[in-house]
Amino acid sequence: MPQARPPAPAASETGDPLLLTPGPLTTSKSVKAVMLHDWGSRDAAFIRINREMRERITEAAGGAGTHTTVPMQGSGTFAVESMIGTFVPRKGKLLVLVNGAYGKRAAKICEYAGRACVVEETPEDTPPDLGRLDAALKADPAITHVFVVHCETTSGILNPVAEVAAIVKRHGRRLLVDSMSAFGALPIDAREVTFDALASSSNKCIEGIPGFGFVVCDQAALDAAKGNAHALSLDLHDQWKALETTGQYRFTPPIHAIVALHKAIEEWVAEGGVAGRGRRYRDNCRALIDGMRALGFETLLPDRLQAPIIVTFHMPRDAKFHFQTFYDRLKDRGYVIYPGKLTVADSFRIGCIGRLYPKDMQGAVEAVKAVVAELGVTQCGARRAA
Ligand SMILES: *Cc1c(COP(=O)(O)O)cnc(C)c1O
């Protein structure tokens, strides 16, 4: 009897596997297509594109007239490192709210930069403790700045940035936000949430390609930060000054990535901005969680703490479940997932962001169902300590 032919693998508009990861992400064909050119960095068209890109991001953050957006070459971490090094003075002190790897990374950046730092930590499945933040700011007048991660991509938890901002403001301190994996899909508006700076990158919810990050800066705070930076290439004030006075980057700009983000912003606006993008990601997340729960998988987080960005699932308790095989077979079917990054539990992650739609999430769940059956796995519920 002839063998049933395996289904054709799922694919993006360009025939590549779908990336259900926290980045790099699946992008639209049109975003990739705008890069099929070469531009000189002094090209008038590029200078206009770069200016518009910066303006659109500032507007998206609710910062028109009060804030400015400064792009920074490199991955998102370069933007975070430039934000901390530029805004926290050498004699300043940063309180970092940690509930995952990205908060921990901010504390490590302080170590490298020689900035004093204190950590307020909660477990990876628990939001920051606002009472402890309030008490820490009351007890330690040396703390000048607070750092919070908007969506901690380690678990996918949504942190209460607005509540944190209100406490920080009440104590007369300054806030730095890592909104890397949230900006563009989850609301944050500078007119309602006071921050000195907010970092994100070209390759998360705005769906551009990797290559640079950007920092939305309160203009007065940026002006006051002149001379703080300890690293030339990561000096946001110097980068801003060059862009404003010459329209030029100080060092080779990632031109193709900038042009791609400019196009991606156009598509983001057409989708309805934060509301439209956020709705699609929420629909993706719902389709994914409902489908996986129907197969018996368990999420790390309760729905009320879950951001619609990336979902952490407990490793199934079935001894026949082998993650690498599971991963490889999903990849063969056109779906790339992501290992876990938790310290509290054995887990894997599936992302909801990028050029993905609920039908893609349903397709991924179907693929998971098929692979689990191939592996002979029947118990998809969480592996728990005996
Ligand atoms: C992706 C991400 C970063 C930056 O990571 P890079 O690998 O340097 O791009 C920082 N913070 C959060 C919360 C992220 O999700």
Coordinates of C-alpha atoms and ligand atoms in Angstrom, one line a residue:
M1 CA 0.0 0.0 0.0
P2 CA 1.5 3.4 -0.9
Q3 CA 2.5 5.5 2.1
A4 CA 0.5 8.6 2.8
R5 CA 2.5 11.6 1.6
P6 CA 3.6 13.9 4.4
P7 CA 1.9 17.3 4.3
A8 CA 3.8 20.1 2.6
P9 CA 5.6 22.1 5.2
A10 CA 4.1 25.5 6.3
A11 CA 6.0 28.4 4.8
S12 CA 6.2 32.2 4.9
E13 CA 5.5 34.3 1.7
T14 CA 9.0 33.6 0.6
G15 CA 8.9 29.8 1.2
D16 CA 10.9 29.8 4.5
P17 CA 9.8 28.0 7.7
L18 CA 7.6 30.2 10.0
L19 CA 9.6 31.6 13.0
L20 CA 7.5 31.2 16.2
T21 CA 10.3 32.7 18.2
P22 CA 11.1 35.9 20.0
G23 CA 13.4 37.1 17.1
P24 CA 14.6 37.0 14.4
L25 CA 11.0 36.9 13.2
T26 CA 9.1 36.1 10.1
T27 CA 8.7 39.4 8.1
S28 CA 6.5 40.3 5.2
K29 CA 7.8 39.8 1.6
S30 CA 7.3 43.5 1.0
V31 CA 9.5 44.4 3.9
K32 CA 12.3 42.2 2.5
A33 CA 11.7 43.5 -1.0
V34 CA 12.5 47.2 -0.2
M35 CA 16.1 46.1 0.6
L36 CA 16.9 45.2 -3.0
H37 CA 18.8 48.4 -3.4
D38 CA 22.1 50.1 -2.4
W39 CA 22.1 53.5 -0.9
G40 CA 24.9 55.8 0.2
S41 CA 24.6 57.1 3.7
R42 CA 24.5 60.6 2.3
D43 CA 21.7 59.7 -0.2
A44 CA 18.9 62.3 0.3
A45 CA 16.2 59.6 0.0
F46 CA 17.8 57.6 2.8
I47 CA 18.2 60.7 5.0
R48 CA 14.5 61.3 4.6
I49 CA 13.5 57.7 5.3
N50 CA 15.6 57.7 8.4
R51 CA 14.1 61.0 9.6
E52 CA 10.6 59.7 9.0
M53 CA 11.3 56.4 10.7
R54 CA 12.5 58.3 13.8
E55 CA 9.4 60.5 13.8
R56 CA 6.9 57.7 13.4
I57 CA 8.5 55.8 16.3
T58 CA 8.4 58.9 18.5
E59 CA 4.7 59.4 17.6
A60 CA 4.0 55.7 18.3
A61 CA 5.3 56.2 21.8
G62 CA 3.1 59.3 22.3
G63 CA 6.2 61.5 22.5
A64 CA 5.7 64.0 19.7
G65 CA 7.1 67.4 20.8
T66 CA 8.6 66.0 24.1
H67 CA 10.6 63.0 23.0
T68 CA 13.1 62.0 20.3
T69 CA 14.0 58.6 18.9
V70 CA 17.7 57.7 18.7
P71 CA 18.5 54.5 16.7
M72 CA 21.5 52.4 17.8
Q73 CA 23.3 50.0 15.6
G74 CA 23.4 46.4 16.8
S75 CA 20.9 44.0 18.3
G76 CA 18.4 45.1 21.0
T77 CA 20.9 44.7 23.8
F78 CA 23.1 47.3 22.3
A79 CA 20.2 49.8 22.6
V80 CA 19.6 48.8 26.2
E81 CA 23.3 49.1 27.0
S82 CA 23.4 52.5 25.3
M83 CA 20.3 53.6 27.3
I84 CA 21.7 52.6 30.7
G85 CA 25.2 54.0 29.9
T86 CA 23.8 57.3 28.6
F87 CA 21.0 58.0 31.1
V88 CA 22.4 56.7 34.4
P89 CA 25.2 59.1 35.4
R90 CA 28.5 57.6 36.5
K91 CA 27.6 58.5 40.1
G92 CA 24.0 57.4 39.7
K93 CA 22.4 54.2 41.0
L94 CA 20.0 51.9 39.1
L95 CA 17.4 49.7 40.7
V96 CA 16.6 46.8 38.4
L97 CA 13.3 45.0 38.7
V98 CA 14.2 41.4 37.7
N99 CA 11.9 38.5 36.9
G100 CA 13.8 37.0 34.0
A101 CA 16.9 37.0 31.9
Y102 CA 16.5 40.5 30.5
G103 CA 16.3 42.1 33.8
K104 CA 19.4 40.1 34.9
R105 CA 21.2 41.3 31.8
A106 CA 20.5 45.0 32.7
A107 CA 22.2 44.4 36.1
K108 CA 25.2 42.8 34.3
I109 CA 25.4 45.8 32.0
C110 CA 25.7 48.0 35.1
E111 CA 28.6 45.9 36.3
Y112 CA 30.4 46.3 33.0
A113 CA 29.6 50.0 32.9
G114 CA 30.7 50.6 36.5
R115 CA 27.2 51.9 37.5
A116 CA 26.0 51.1 41.0
C117 CA 23.0 48.8 40.9
V118 CA 20.5 47.1 43.2
V119 CA 18.2 44.3 42.1
E120 CA 14.7 43.7 43.3
E121 CA 13.9 40.2 42.2
T122 CA 10.7 38.1 41.9
P123 CA 10.4 34.6 40.5
E124 CA 10.0 34.3 36.7
D125 CA 6.3 33.6 36.9
T126 CA 5.7 36.6 39.3
P127 CA 5.3 40.3 38.5
P128 CA 7.5 42.8 40.3
D129 CA 6.6 43.5 44.0
L130 CA 5.3 47.1 43.9
G131 CA 5.4 47.4 47.7
R132 CA 9.0 46.4 47.8
L133 CA 9.8 48.9 45.0
D134 CA 8.1 51.6 47.0
A135 CA 10.0 50.7 50.1
A136 CA 13.4 50.4 48.4
L137 CA 13.0 53.9 46.9
K138 CA 12.0 55.3 50.3
A139 CA 14.9 53.6 52.0
D140 CA 17.7 54.4 49.6
P141 CA 17.9 58.0 48.3
A142 CA 21.0 57.1 46.3
I143 CA 18.8 55.3 43.7
T144 CA 18.5 57.7 40.8
H145 CA 16.9 55.4 38.2
V146 CA 14.6 52.3 37.9
F147 CA 14.7 49.8 35.1
V148 CA 11.7 47.7 34.2
V149 CA 11.1 45.1 31.4
H150 CA 7.7 45.6 29.8
C151 CA 7.2 42.0 28.6
E152 CA 9.8 39.7 30.1
T153 CA 10.4 37.5 27.1
T154 CA 12.0 34.8 29.3
S155 CA 8.6 33.7 30.4
G156 CA 6.2 35.9 28.3
I157 CA 4.9 37.7 31.5
L158 CA 3.4 41.2 31.2
N159 CA 4.9 43.5 33.8
P160 CA 2.9 46.5 35.2
V161 CA 4.9 49.3 33.6
A162 CA 2.4 52.0 34.3
E163 CA 2.1 51.2 38.0
V164 CA 5.9 51.0 38.3
A165 CA 6.2 54.4 36.5
A166 CA 3.7 56.0 38.9
I167 CA 5.7 54.9 42.0
V168 CA 9.0 56.0 40.4
K169 CA 7.5 59.4 39.6
R170 CA 6.1 59.8 43.1
H171 CA 9.6 59.3 44.5
G172 CA 11.1 61.8 42.0
R173 CA 13.2 59.1 40.4
R174 CA 13.7 58.3 36.6
L175 CA 12.4 55.3 34.7
L176 CA 14.1 53.3 31.9
V177 CA 11.9 50.8 30.1
D178 CA 13.0 47.7 28.1
S179 CA 10.0 47.5 25.9
M180 CA 11.9 45.4 23.4
S181 CA 9.3 42.7 22.8
A182 CA 6.2 44.8 23.5
F183 CA 6.6 48.1 21.8
G184 CA 4.2 48.4 18.8
A185 CA 1.8 45.7 20.0
L186 CA 1.2 46.6 23.7
P187 CA 0.3 50.2 24.5
I188 CA 2.7 52.5 26.2
D189 CA 2.2 56.3 25.9
A190 CA 4.6 58.9 27.1
R191 CA 1.8 61.2 27.9
E192 CA 0.4 58.8 30.5
V193 CA 3.5 56.8 31.6
T194 CA 6.5 58.9 32.5
F195 CA 9.8 57.6 31.4
D196 CA 13.2 59.0 30.6
A197 CA 13.9 56.4 28.0
L198 CA 12.4 53.3 26.4
A199 CA 14.3 50.8 24.3
S200 CA 13.0 48.5 21.6
S201 CA 14.4 47.0 18.4
S202 CA 13.7 46.8 14.6
N203 CA 13.0 43.1 14.7
K204 CA 10.2 42.6 17.3
C205 CA 6.6 43.7 17.2
I206 CA 7.1 46.3 14.4
E207 CA 8.3 43.4 12.2
G208 CA 11.4 44.8 10.6
I209 CA 14.6 42.9 10.2
P210 CA 17.4 42.6 12.8
G211 CA 20.3 45.1 12.8
F212 CA 19.5 47.9 15.1
G213 CA 17.5 49.0 18.2
F214 CA 16.2 52.4 19.1
V215 CA 15.7 54.4 22.2
V216 CA 12.7 56.8 22.7
C217 CA 14.3 59.6 24.8
D218 CA 12.7 62.4 26.9
Q219 CA 14.4 65.3 25.2
A220 CA 15.2 67.2 28.5
A221 CA 16.6 64.0 30.1
L222 CA 18.7 63.4 27.0
D223 CA 20.0 66.9 27.0
A224 CA 21.0 66.5 30.7
A225 CA 22.7 63.2 29.9
K226 CA 25.5 64.8 27.8
G227 CA 28.8 63.4 28.9
N228 CA 27.5 60.5 30.9
A229 CA 28.3 57.7 28.5
H230 CA 31.4 55.6 29.1
A231 CA 31.5 54.1 25.6
L232 CA 31.8 56.2 22.4
S233 CA 29.8 53.9 20.1
L234 CA 27.0 53.6 22.7
D235 CA 26.7 57.3 23.5
L236 CA 23.0 58.1 22.6
H237 CA 23.5 61.8 23.2
D238 CA 26.4 62.0 20.7
Q239 CA 24.4 59.8 18.3
W240 CA 21.4 62.1 18.6
K241 CA 23.5 65.3 18.1
A242 CA 25.1 64.0 14.9
L243 CA 21.7 63.0 13.5
E244 CA 20.2 66.3 14.4
T245 CA 23.0 68.5 13.1
T246 CA 24.2 66.6 10.0
G247 CA 21.4 64.0 9.3
Q248 CA 24.2 61.5 9.4
Y249 CA 25.1 58.6 11.6
R250 CA 28.5 58.8 13.3
F251 CA 29.4 55.3 12.1
T252 CA 28.1 53.1 9.2
P253 CA 24.4 52.9 9.5
P254 CA 22.5 49.6 8.9
I255 CA 20.8 51.2 5.9
H256 CA 18.9 48.2 4.7
A257 CA 17.5 47.5 8.1
I258 CA 16.5 51.1 8.5
V259 CA 14.7 51.1 5.1
A260 CA 13.0 47.8 6.0
L261 CA 11.8 49.3 9.3
H262 CA 10.5 52.3 7.5
K263 CA 8.4 50.0 5.3
A264 CA 7.4 47.8 8.3
I265 CA 6.1 50.9 10.1
E266 CA 3.9 51.7 7.0
E267 CA 2.5 48.2 7.3
W268 CA 2.1 48.6 11.0
V269 CA 0.1 51.8 10.5
A270 CA -2.1 50.1 7.8
E271 CA -2.9 47.3 10.3
G272 CA -4.1 49.8 12.8
G273 CA -1.0 50.5 14.8
V274 CA -0.8 49.2 18.4
A275 CA -4.5 48.3 18.4
G276 CA -4.4 46.4 15.2
R277 CA -1.1 44.7 15.8
G278 CA -2.0 43.9 19.4
R279 CA -5.3 42.4 18.3
R280 CA -3.7 40.0 15.8
Y281 CA -1.1 38.9 18.4
R282 CA -3.8 38.4 21.0
D283 CA -5.7 36.3 18.4
N284 CA -2.5 34.3 17.7
C285 CA -1.9 33.8 21.4
R286 CA -5.5 32.6 22.0
A287 CA -5.4 30.1 19.1
L288 CA -2.1 28.8 20.3
I289 CA -3.0 28.4 24.0
D290 CA -6.4 27.0 23.3
G291 CA -5.0 24.5 20.8
M292 CA -2.1 23.4 23.0
R293 CA -4.3 23.1 26.1
A294 CA -6.7 20.9 24.1
L295 CA -3.7 18.6 23.5
G296 CA -3.0 18.5 27.3
F297 CA 0.0 21.0 27.4
E298 CA 0.2 23.4 30.3
T299 CA 1.3 27.0 30.2
L300 CA 3.7 28.4 32.8
L301 CA 1.6 31.5 33.3
P302 CA -2.1 32.0 34.1
D303 CA -3.9 34.0 31.4
R304 CA -4.0 37.2 33.4
L305 CA -0.2 37.4 33.5
Q306 CA 0.4 36.3 29.9
A307 CA 1.4 38.9 27.3
P308 CA 0.4 38.0 23.8
I309 CA 4.0 37.8 22.7
I310 CA 5.5 34.5 23.5
V311 CA 4.1 31.5 25.5
T312 CA 6.0 29.3 27.8
F313 CA 4.8 25.6 28.0
H314 CA 5.9 23.1 30.6
M315 CA 7.8 20.1 29.2
P316 CA 5.5 17.2 29.0
R317 CA 5.9 14.6 31.8
D318 CA 5.8 11.7 29.2
A319 CA 9.3 10.0 29.2
K320 CA 8.9 9.6 25.4
F321 CA 9.0 13.3 24.9
H322 CA 12.4 14.4 23.7
F323 CA 12.7 18.1 23.0
Q324 CA 15.3 18.1 20.3
T325 CA 13.4 15.5 18.3
F326 CA 10.2 17.4 18.8
Y327 CA 11.9 20.6 17.7
D328 CA 13.4 19.0 14.6
R329 CA 10.2 17.4 13.5
L330 CA 8.3 20.6 13.9
K331 CA 11.0 22.4 11.8
D332 CA 10.5 19.7 9.1
R333 CA 6.8 20.7 9.1
G334 CA 7.7 24.4 8.7
Y335 CA 7.5 25.6 12.3
V336 CA 10.5 26.8 14.2
I337 CA 9.9 27.0 18.0
Y338 CA 12.2 28.1 20.8
P339 CA 13.8 26.4 23.8
G340 CA 12.9 27.5 27.3
K341 CA 15.0 30.1 29.2
L342 CA 13.6 29.5 32.6
T343 CA 15.4 28.6 35.7
V344 CA 12.2 27.6 37.6
A345 CA 10.9 24.9 35.3
D346 CA 11.8 22.7 32.3
S347 CA 10.0 24.4 29.4
F348 CA 9.9 25.4 25.8
R349 CA 8.4 28.5 24.2
I350 CA 6.3 29.3 21.1
G351 CA 6.1 32.9 19.9
C352 CA 3.0 34.8 18.6
I353 CA 4.8 37.7 17.0
G354 CA 6.0 38.5 13.5
R355 CA 4.1 38.0 10.2
L356 CA 1.9 35.2 11.6
Y357 CA -1.8 34.8 11.7
P358 CA -4.2 32.7 13.8
K359 CA -4.3 30.1 10.9
D360 CA -0.5 29.7 11.3
M361 CA -0.9 29.1 15.0
Q362 CA -3.6 26.5 14.3
G363 CA -1.3 24.9 11.8
A364 CA 1.5 24.8 14.4
V365 CA -0.9 23.2 16.9
E366 CA -1.8 20.6 14.2
A367 CA 1.9 19.9 13.7
V368 CA 2.5 19.6 17.4
K369 CA -0.4 17.1 17.6
A370 CA 1.1 15.0 14.7
V371 CA 4.6 15.0 16.1
V372 CA 3.4 14.1 19.6
A373 CA 1.6 11.1 18.0
E374 CA 4.6 10.1 16.1
L375 CA 6.7 10.1 19.2
G376 CA 4.1 8.0 21.0
V377 CA 3.7 10.7 23.7
T378 CA 0.3 10.5 25.5
Q379 CA 1.0 12.6 28.6
C380 CA 1.5 16.3 27.6
G381 CA 0.8 17.7 31.1
A382 CA 3.6 19.3 33.1
R383 CA 6.6 17.3 34.4
R384 CA 6.7 18.1 38.1
A385 CA 9.1 17.5 40.8
A386 CA 8.1 14.3 42.7
Ligands
LIG1 C1 14.8 40.5 22.4 C2 14.9 41.2 23.7 C3 16.0 42.0 24.0 C4 17.2 42.2 23.1 O1 17.8 41.0 22.7 P1 18.8 41.0 21.5 O2 19.1 39.6 21.3 O3 20.0 41.8 21.9 O4 18.1 41.6 20.3 C5 16.1 42.7 25.2 N1 15.0 42.6 26.1 C6 13.9 41.9 25.8 C7 12.8 41.9 26.8 C8 13.8 41.2 24.6 O5 12.8 40.4 24.4

